[in-house]
Coordinates of C-alpha atoms in Angstrom, one line a residue:
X1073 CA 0.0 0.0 0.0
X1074 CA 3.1 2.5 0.7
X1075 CA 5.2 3.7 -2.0
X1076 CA 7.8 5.5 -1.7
X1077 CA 9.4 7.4 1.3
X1078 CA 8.2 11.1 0.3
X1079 CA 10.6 13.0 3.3
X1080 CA 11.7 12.8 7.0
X1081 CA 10.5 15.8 9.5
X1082 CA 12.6 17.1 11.5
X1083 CA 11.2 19.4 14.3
X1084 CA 14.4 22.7 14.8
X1085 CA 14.3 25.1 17.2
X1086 CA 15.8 27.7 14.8
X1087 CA 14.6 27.7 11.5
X1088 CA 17.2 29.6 9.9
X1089 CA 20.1 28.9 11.6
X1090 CA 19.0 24.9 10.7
X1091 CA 18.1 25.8 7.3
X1092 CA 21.8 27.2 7.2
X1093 CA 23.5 24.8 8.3
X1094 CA 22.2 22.3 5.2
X1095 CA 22.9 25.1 2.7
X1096 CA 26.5 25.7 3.4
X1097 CA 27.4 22.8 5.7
X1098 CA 25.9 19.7 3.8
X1099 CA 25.3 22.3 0.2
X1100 CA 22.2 20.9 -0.2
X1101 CA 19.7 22.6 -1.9
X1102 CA 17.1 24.2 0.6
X1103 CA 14.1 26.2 -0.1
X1104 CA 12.4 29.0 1.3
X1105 CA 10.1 28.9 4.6
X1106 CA 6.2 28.1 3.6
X1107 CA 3.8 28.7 6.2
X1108 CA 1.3 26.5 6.7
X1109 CA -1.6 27.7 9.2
X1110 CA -3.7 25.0 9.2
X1111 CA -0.5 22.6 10.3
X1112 CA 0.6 24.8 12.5
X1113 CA 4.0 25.1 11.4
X1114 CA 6.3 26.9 9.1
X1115 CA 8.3 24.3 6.9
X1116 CA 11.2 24.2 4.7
X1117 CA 12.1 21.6 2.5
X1118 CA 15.8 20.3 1.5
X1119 CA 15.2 18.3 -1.7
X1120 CA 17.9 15.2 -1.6
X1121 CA 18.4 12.9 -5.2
X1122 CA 16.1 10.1 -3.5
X1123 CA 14.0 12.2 -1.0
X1124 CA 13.4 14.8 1.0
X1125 CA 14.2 16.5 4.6
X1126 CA 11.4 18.5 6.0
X1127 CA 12.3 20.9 8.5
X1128 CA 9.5 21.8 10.6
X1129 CA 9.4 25.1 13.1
X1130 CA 6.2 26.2 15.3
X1131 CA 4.0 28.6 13.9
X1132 CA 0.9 30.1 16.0
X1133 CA 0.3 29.8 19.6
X1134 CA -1.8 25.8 19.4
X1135 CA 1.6 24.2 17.0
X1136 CA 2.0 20.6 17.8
X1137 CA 6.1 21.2 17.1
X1138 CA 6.0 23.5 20.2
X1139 CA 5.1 20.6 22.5
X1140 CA 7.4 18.5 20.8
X1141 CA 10.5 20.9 21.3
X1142 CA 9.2 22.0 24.9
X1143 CA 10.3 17.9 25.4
X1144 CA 12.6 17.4 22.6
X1145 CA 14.6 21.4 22.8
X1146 CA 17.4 21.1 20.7
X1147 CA 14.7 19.5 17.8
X1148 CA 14.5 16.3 16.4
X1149 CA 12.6 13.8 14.2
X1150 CA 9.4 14.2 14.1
X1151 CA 7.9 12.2 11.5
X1152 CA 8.1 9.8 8.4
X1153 CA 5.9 10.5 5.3
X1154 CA 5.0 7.7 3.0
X1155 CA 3.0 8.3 -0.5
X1156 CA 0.1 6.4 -1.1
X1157 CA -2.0 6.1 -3.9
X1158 CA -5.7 6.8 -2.8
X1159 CA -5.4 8.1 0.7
X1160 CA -9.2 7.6 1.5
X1161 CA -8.8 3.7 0.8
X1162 CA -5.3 3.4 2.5
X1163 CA -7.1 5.3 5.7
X1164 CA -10.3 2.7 5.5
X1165 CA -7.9 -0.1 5.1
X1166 CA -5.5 0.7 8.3
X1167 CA -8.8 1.7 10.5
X1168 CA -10.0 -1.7 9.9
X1169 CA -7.0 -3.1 10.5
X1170 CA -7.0 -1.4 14.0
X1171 CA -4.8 1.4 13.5
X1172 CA -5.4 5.0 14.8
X1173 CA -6.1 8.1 12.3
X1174 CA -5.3 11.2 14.1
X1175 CA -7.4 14.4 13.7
X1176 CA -11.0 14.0 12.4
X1177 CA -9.6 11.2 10.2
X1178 CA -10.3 13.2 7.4
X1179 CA -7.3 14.2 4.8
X1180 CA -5.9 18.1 4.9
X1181 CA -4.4 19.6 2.6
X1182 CA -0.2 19.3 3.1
X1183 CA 2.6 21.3 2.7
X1184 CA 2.8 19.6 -1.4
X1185 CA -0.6 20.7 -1.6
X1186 CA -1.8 17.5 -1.6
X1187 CA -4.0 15.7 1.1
X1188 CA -2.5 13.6 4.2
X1189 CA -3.1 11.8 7.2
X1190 CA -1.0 11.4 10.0
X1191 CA -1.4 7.9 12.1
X1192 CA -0.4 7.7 15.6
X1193 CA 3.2 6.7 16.8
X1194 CA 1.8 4.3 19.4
X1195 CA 0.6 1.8 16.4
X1196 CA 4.1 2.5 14.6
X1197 CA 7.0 1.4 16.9
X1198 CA 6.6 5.3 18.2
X1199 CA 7.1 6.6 15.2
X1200 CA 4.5 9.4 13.9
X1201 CA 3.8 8.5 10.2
X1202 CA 2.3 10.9 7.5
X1203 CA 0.4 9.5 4.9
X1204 CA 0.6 11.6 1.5
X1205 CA -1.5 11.3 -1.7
X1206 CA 0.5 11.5 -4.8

């Protein structure tokens, strides 16, 4: 049902220090910060050959990556995404197969401007996974 690995999240406490450090540490190419409101977070994205990094800073007072780096402060990863076909029949499939959607189970609309789900970590080995439509 998963295809490929779309990108890996990780949560920074400094966005541009963080984006900074890919660009002229690693060179990689890094984009510019995109808020996204209804996420609440601003991202960047670092586009590697075979994937891509996802760097992921708090944005409004309710962001769920300010809880994560009140626990986790110097950052860290947050979450795998995976592509997926038809989103609304890989959702059916892992409900019925006992797995928890988070949210109102219904797909929003991602940073790629595509829709996504995120399942929770406690039915992944603790890992938070994002489910993508491609």
């Amino acid at each position: 049902m998963i295809g490929r690995l779309n990108h890996v999240a990780i949560a920074v406490p400094d966005l541009d220090a963080a984006s900074a450090q890919y660009k002229n540490t690693l060179g990689a190419n890094v984009g510019a910060p995109q808020d996204e409101p209804d996420h609440g977070v601003t991202v960047v994205f670092i586009e590697l050959p075979n994937t891509k990094i996802e760097l992921l800073y708090p944005l409004g007072d309710n962001s769920p990556i300010a809880g994560f780096l009140e626990k986790n402060p110097a950052g860290g990863i947050h979450h795998i995404c995976y592509e997926v076909d038809d989103i609304l029949a890989a959702r059916d499939k892992l409900k019925a197969e006992g797995a928890r959607v988070l949210g109102s189970g219904e797909p929003k609309i991602g940073a790629h401007g595509k829709p996504v789900l995120f399942l929770h970590p406690k039915d992944f080995n603790g890992c938070l996974v994002e489910l993508e439509q491609v």
